[in-house]
PDB file of C-alpha atoms in Angstrom:
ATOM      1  CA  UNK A  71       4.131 -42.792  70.930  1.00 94.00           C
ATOM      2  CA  UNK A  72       1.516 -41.060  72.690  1.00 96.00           C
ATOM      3  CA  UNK A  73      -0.391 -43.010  75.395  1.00 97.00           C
ATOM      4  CA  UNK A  74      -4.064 -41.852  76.787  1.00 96.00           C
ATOM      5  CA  UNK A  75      -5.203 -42.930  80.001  1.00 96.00           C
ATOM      6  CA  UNK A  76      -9.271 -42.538  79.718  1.00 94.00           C
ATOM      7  CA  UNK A  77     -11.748 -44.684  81.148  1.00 93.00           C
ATOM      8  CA  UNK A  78     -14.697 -43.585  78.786  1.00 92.00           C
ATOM      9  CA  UNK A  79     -14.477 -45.243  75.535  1.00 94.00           C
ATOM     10  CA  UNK A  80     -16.307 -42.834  73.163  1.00 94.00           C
ATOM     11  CA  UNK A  81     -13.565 -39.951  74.112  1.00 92.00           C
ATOM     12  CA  UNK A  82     -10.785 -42.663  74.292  1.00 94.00           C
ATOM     13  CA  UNK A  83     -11.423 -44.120  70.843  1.00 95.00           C
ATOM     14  CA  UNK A  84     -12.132 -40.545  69.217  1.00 94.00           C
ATOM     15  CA  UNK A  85      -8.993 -38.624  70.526  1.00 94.00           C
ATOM     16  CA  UNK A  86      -6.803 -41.646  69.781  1.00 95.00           C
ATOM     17  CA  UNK A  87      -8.382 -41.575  65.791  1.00 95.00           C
ATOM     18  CA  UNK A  88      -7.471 -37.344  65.857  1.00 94.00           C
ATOM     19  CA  UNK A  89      -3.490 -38.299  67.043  1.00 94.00           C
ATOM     20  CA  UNK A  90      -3.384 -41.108  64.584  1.00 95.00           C
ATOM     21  CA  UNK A  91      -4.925 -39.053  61.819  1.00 93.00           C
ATOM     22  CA  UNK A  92      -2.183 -36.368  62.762  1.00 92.00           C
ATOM     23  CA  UNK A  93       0.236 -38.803  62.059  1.00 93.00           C
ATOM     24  CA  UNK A  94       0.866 -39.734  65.856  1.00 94.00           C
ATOM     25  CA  UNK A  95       1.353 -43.198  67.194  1.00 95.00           C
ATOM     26  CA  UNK A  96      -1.162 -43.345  69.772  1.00 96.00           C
ATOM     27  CA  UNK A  97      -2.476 -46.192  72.498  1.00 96.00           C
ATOM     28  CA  UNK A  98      -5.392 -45.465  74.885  1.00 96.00           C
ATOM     29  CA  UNK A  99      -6.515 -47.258  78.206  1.00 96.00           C
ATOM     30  CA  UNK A 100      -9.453 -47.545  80.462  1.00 94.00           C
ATOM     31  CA  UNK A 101      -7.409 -46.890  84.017  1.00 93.00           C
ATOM     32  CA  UNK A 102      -3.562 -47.139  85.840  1.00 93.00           C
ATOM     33  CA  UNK A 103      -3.176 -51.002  85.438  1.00 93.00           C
ATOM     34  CA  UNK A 104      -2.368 -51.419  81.463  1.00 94.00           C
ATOM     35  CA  UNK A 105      -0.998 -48.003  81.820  1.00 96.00           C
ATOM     36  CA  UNK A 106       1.374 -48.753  83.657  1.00 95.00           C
ATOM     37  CA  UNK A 107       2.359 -52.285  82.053  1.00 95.00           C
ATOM     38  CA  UNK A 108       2.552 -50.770  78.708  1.00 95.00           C
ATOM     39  CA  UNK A 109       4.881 -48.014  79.662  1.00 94.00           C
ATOM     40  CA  UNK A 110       7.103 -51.278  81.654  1.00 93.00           C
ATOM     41  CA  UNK A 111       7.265 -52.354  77.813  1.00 93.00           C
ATOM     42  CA  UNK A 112       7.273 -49.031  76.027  1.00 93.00           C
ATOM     43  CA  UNK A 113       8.002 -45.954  77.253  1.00 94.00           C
ATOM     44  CA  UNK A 114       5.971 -43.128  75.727  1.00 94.00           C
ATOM     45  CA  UNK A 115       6.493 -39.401  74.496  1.00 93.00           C
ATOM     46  CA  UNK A 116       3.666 -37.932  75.822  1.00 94.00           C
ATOM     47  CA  UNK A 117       1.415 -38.779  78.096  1.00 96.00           C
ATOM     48  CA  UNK A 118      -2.749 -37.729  78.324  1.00 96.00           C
ATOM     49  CA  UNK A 119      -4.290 -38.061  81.497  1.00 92.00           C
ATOM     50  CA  UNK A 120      -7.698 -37.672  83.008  1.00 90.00           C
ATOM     51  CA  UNK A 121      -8.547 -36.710  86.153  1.00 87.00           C
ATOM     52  CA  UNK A 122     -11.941 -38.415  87.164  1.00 86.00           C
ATOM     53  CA  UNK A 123     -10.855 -42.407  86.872  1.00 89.00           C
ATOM     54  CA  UNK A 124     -11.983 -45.048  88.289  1.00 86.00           C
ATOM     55  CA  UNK A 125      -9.393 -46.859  91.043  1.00 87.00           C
ATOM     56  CA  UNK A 126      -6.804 -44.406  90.419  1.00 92.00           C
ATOM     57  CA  UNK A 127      -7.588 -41.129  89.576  1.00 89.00           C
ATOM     58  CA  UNK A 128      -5.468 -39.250  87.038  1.00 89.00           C
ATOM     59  CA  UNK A 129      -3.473 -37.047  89.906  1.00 88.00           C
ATOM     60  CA  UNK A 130      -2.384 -39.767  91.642  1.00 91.00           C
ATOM     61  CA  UNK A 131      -1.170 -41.442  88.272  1.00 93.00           C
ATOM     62  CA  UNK A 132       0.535 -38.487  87.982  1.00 91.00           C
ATOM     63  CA  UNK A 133       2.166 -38.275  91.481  1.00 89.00           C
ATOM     64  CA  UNK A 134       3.781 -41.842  90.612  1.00 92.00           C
ATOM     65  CA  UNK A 135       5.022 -40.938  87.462  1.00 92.00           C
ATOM     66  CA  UNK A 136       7.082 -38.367  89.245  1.00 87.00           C
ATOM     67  CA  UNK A 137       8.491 -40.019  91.423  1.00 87.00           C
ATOM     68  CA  UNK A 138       9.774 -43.042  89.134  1.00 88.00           C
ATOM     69  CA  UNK A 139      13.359 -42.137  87.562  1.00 85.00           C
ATOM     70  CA  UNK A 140      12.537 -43.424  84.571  1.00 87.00           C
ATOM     71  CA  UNK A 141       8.858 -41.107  83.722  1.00 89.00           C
ATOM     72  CA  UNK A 142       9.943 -38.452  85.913  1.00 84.00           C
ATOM     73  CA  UNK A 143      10.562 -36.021  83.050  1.00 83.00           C
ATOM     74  CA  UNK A 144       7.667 -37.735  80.386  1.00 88.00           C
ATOM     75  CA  UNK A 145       5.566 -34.973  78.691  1.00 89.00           C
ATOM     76  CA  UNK A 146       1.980 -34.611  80.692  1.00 91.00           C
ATOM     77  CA  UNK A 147      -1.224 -32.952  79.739  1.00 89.00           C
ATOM     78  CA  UNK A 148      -4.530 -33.333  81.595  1.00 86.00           C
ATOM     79  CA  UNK A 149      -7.783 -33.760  79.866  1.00 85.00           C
ATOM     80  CA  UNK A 150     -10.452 -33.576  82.137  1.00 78.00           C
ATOM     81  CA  UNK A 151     -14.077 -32.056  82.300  1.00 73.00           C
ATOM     82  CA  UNK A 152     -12.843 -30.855  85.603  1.00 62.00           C
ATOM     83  CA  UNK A 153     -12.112 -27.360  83.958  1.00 56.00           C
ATOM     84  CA  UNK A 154     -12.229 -25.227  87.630  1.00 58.00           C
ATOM     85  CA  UNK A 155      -9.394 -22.743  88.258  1.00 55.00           C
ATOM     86  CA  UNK A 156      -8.779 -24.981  91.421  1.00 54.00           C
ATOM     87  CA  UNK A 157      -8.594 -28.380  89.135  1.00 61.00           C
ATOM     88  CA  UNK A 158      -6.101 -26.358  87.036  1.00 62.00           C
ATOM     89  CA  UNK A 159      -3.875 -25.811  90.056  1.00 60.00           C
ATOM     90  CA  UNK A 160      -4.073 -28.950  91.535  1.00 66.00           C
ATOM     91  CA  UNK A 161      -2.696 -30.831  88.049  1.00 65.00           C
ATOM     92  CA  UNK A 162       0.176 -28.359  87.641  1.00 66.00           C
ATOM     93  CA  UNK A 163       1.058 -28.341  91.219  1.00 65.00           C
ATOM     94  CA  UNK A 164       1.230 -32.166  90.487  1.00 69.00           C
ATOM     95  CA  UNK A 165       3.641 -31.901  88.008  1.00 74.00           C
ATOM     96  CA  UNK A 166       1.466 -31.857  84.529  1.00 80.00           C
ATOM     97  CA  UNK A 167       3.040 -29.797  81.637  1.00 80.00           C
ATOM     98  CA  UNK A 168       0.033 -28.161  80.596  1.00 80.00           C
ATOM     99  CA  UNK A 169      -3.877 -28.890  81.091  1.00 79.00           C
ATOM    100  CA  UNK A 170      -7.111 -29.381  78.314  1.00 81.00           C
ATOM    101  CA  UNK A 171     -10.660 -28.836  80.006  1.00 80.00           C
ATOM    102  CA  UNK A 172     -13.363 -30.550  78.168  1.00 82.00           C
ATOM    103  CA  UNK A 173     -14.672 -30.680  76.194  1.00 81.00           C
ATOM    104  CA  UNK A 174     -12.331 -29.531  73.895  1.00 84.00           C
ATOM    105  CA  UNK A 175     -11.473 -29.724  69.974  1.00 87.00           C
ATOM    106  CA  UNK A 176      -9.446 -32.264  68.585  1.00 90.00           C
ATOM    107  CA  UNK A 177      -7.637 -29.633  66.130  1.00 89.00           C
ATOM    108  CA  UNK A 178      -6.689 -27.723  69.422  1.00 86.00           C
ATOM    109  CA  UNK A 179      -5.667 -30.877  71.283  1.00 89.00           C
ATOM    110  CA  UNK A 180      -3.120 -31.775  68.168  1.00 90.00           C
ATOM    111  CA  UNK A 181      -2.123 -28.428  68.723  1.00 86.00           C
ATOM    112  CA  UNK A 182      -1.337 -28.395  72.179  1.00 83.00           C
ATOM    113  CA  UNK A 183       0.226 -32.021  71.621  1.00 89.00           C
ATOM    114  CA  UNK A 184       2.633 -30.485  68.801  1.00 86.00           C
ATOM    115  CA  UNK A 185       3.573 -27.362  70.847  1.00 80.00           C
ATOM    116  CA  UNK A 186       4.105 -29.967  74.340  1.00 81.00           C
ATOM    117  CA  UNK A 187       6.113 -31.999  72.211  1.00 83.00           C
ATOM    118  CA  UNK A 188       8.109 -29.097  70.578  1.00 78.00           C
ATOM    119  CA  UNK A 189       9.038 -27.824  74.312  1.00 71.00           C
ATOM    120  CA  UNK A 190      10.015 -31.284  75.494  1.00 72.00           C
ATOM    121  CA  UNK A 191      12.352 -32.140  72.630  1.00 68.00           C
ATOM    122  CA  UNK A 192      13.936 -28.411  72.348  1.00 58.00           C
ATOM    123  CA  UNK A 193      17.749 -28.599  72.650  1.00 53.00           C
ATOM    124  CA  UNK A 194      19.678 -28.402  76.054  1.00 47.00           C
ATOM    125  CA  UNK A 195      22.674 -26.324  75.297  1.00 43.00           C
ATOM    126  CA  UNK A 196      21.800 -22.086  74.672  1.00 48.00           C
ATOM    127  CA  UNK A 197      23.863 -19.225  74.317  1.00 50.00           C
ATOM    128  CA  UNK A 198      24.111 -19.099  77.720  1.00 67.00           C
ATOM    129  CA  UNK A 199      24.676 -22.404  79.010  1.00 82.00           C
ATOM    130  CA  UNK A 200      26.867 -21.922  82.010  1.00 87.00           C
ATOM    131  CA  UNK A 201      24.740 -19.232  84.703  1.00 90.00           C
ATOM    132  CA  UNK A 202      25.917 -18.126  87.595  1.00 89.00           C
ATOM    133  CA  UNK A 203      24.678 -16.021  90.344  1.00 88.00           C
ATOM    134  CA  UNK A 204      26.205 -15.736  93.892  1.00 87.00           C
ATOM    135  CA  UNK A 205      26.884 -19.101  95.486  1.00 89.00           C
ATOM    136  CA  UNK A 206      24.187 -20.749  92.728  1.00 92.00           C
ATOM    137  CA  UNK A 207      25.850 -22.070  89.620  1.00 92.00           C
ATOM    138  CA  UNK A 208      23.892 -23.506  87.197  1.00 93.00           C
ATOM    139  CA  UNK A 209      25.060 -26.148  83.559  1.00 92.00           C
ATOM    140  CA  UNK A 210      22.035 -25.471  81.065  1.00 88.00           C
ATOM    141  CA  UNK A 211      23.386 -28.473  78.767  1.00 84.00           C
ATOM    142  CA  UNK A 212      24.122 -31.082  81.613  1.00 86.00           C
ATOM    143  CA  UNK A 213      21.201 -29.919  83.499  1.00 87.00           C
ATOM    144  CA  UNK A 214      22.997 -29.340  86.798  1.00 91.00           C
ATOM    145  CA  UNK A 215      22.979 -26.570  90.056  1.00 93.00           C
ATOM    146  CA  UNK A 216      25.596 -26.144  92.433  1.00 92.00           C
ATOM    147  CA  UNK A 217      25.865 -23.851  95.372  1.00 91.00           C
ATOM    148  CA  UNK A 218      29.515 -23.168  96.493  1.00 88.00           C
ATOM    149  CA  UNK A 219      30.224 -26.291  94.126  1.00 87.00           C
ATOM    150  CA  UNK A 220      27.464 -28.822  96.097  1.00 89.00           C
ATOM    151  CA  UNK A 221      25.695 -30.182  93.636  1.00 91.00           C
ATOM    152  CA  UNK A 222      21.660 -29.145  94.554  1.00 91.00           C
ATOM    153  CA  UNK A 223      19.095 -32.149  93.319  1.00 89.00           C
ATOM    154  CA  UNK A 224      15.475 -30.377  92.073  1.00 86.00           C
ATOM    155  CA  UNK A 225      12.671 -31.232  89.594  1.00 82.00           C
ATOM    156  CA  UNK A 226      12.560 -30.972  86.357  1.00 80.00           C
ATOM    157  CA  UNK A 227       9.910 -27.708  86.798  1.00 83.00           C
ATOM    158  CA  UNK A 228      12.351 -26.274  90.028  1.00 87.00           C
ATOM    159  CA  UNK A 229      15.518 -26.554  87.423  1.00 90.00           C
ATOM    160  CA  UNK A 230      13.446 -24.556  84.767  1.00 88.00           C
ATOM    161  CA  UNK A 231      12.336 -21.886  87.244  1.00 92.00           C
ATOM    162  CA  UNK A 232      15.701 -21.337  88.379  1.00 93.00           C
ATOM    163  CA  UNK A 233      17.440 -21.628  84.960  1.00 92.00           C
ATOM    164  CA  UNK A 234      14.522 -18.677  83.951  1.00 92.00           C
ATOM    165  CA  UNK A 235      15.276 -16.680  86.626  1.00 93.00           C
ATOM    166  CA  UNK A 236      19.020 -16.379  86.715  1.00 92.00           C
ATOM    167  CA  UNK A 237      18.740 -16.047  82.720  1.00 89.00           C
ATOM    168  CA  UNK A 238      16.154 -12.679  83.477  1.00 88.00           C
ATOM    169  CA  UNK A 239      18.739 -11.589  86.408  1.00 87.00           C
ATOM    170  CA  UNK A 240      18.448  -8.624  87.546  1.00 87.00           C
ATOM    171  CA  UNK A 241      14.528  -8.353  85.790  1.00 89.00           C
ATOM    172  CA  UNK A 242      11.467  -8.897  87.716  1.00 91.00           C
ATOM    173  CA  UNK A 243       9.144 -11.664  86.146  1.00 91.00           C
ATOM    174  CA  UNK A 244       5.449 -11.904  86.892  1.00 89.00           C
ATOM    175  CA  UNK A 245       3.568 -14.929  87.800  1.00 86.00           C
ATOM    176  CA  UNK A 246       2.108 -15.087  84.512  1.00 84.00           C
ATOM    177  CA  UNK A 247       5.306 -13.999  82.635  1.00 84.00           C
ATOM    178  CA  UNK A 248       6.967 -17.419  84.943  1.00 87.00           C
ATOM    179  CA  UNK A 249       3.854 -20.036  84.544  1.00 82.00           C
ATOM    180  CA  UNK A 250       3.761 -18.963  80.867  1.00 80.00           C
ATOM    181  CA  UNK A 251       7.520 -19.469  80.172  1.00 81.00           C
ATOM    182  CA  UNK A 252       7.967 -22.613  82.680  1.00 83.00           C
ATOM    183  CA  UNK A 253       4.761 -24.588  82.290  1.00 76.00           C
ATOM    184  CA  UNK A 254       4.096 -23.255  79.383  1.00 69.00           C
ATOM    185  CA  UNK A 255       0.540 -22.841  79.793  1.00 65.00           C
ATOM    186  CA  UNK A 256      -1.597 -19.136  79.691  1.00 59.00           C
ATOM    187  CA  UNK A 257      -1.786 -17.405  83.165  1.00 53.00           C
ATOM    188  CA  UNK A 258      -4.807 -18.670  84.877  1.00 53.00           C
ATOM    189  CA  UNK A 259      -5.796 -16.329  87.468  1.00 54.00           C
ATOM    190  CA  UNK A 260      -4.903 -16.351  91.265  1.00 53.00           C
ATOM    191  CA  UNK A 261      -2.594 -19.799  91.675  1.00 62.00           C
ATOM    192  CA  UNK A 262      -0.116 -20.811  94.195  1.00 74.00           C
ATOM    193  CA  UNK A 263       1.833 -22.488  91.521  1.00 77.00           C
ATOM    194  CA  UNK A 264       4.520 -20.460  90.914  1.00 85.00           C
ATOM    195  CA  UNK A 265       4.482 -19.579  94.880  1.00 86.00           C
ATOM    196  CA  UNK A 266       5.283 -23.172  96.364  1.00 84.00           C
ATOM    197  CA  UNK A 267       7.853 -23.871  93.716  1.00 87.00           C
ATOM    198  CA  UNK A 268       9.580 -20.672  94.967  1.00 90.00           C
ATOM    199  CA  UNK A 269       9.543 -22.102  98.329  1.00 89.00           C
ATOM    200  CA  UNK A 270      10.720 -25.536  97.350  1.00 87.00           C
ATOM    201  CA  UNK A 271      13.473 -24.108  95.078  1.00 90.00           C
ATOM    202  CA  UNK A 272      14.276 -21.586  98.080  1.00 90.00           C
ATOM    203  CA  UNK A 273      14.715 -24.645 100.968  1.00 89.00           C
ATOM    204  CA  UNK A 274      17.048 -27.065  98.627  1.00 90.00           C
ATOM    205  CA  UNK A 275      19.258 -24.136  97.845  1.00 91.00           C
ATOM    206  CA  UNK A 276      19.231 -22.685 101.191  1.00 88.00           C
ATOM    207  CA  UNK A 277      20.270 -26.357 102.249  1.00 84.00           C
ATOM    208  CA  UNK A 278      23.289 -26.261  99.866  1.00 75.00           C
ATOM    209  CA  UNK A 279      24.512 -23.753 101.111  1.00 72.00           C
ATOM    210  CA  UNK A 280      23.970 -20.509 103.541  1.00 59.00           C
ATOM    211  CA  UNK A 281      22.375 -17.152 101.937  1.00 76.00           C
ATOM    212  CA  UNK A 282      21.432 -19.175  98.748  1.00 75.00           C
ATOM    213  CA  UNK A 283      17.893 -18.830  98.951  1.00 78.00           C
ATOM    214  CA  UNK A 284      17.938 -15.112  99.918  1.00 85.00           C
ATOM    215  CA  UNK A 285      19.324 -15.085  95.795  1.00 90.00           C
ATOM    216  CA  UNK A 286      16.154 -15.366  94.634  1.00 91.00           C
ATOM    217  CA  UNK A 287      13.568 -12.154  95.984  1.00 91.00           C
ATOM    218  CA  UNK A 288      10.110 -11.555  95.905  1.00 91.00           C
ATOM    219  CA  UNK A 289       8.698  -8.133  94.853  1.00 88.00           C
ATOM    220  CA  UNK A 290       5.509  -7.808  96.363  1.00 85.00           C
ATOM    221  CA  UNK A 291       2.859  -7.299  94.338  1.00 81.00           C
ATOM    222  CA  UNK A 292       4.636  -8.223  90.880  1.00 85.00           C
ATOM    223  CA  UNK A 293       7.151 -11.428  90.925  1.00 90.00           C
ATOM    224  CA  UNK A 294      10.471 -12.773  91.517  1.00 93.00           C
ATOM    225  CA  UNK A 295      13.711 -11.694  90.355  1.00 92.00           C
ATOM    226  CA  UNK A 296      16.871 -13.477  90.912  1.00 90.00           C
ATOM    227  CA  UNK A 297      19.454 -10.775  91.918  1.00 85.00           C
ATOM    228  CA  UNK A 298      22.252  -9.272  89.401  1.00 75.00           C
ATOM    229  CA  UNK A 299      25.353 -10.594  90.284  1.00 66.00           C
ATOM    230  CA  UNK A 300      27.845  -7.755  90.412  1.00 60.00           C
TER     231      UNK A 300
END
């Protein structure tokens, strides 16, 4: 099930057709308040969000979708005619998994849809499942970090930053190389998005435990590596 929050009918009605005519269940609605209800009595797979609504604006949708337990983790693509590199930021800051500027096609949004999907139902458990590095121990399958056997709480994006790092240790990875293989979306020109989940991911393991954060290294004017472990 695929729900579209959109508060301008033509668009609503027409990208809900495309998804059903891909073979998708799909539900749109006008703005937060049947959003919301319908996902208290269904939850979705995906979720399609635009920015400019009225009452509650997309973002802010977003916001509490991360921070309920239950929707934390949903699928998230924003589909907004707010196509500026800073509108861009702002949603995947936010949390969205990847970002449609309008107007767009609907063969390309059933494309993105399929890929978003793909990523979010892609198996836990790899060849490397259990990664360690220093103090930092991280469980690919049960989706858990340690440091010095604490267990370390962080977001579903901080967990796959860290979990790409320490799999590339040793390697320096770009900004693009990380937003591509994290958020999945194409590099988008000078962001902080990578940046402040560094930070975030540096303070909760520097709070679990001393000289964890100084595991993960910036190389100035390229990326982050996380440091071979010897």
């Amino acid at each position: 099930m695929i729900y579209y929050v959109e508060d301008d009918t033509n668009i609503r009605d027409l990208t809900v057709y495309a998804l059903r005519q891909a073979g998708y269940e799909a539900v749109g609605f006008a703005g937060a308040g049947d959003f919301f209800a319908a996902c208290k009595e269904r939850l979705p797979e995906l979720v399609l969000l635009d920015i400019m609504l009225p009452e509650v604006d997309g973002l802010e949708i977003l916001h509490m979708l991360r921070e309920d337990a239950a929707t934390k983790n949903l699928p998230v693509m924003m589909l907004t005619a707010k196509g500026t590199e800073y509108d861009t930021v702002c949603g995947l800051d936010a949390g969205a998994d990847d970002y449609l500027a309008k107007p767009f096609g609907m063969m390309e949004l059933v494309s993105r849809v399929n890929a978003l999907l793909r990523r979010a139902s892609a198996p836990a458990v790899s060849a490397d499942d259990e990664l360690a590095c220093g103090p930092i121990t991280l469980t690919v399958s049960a989706h858990t970090v340690g440091v010095d056997g604490v267990p370390v709480t962080l977001t579903l994006k901080e967990f796959d930053l860290l979990r790409t790092l320490m799999q590339n240790a040793g390697h320096v990875l770009t900004r693009g190389q990380l937003l591509e293989d994290v958020w999945g979306v194409t590099y988008v020109g000078e962001t902080r998005t990578v940046d402040v989940h560094i930070q975030t991911l540096r303070q909760k393991l520097a709070a679990g435990g001393a000289g964890a954060d100084a595991w993960i290294q910036t190389v100035r004017g390229v990326g982050y590596c996380v440091k071979q472990p010897a």
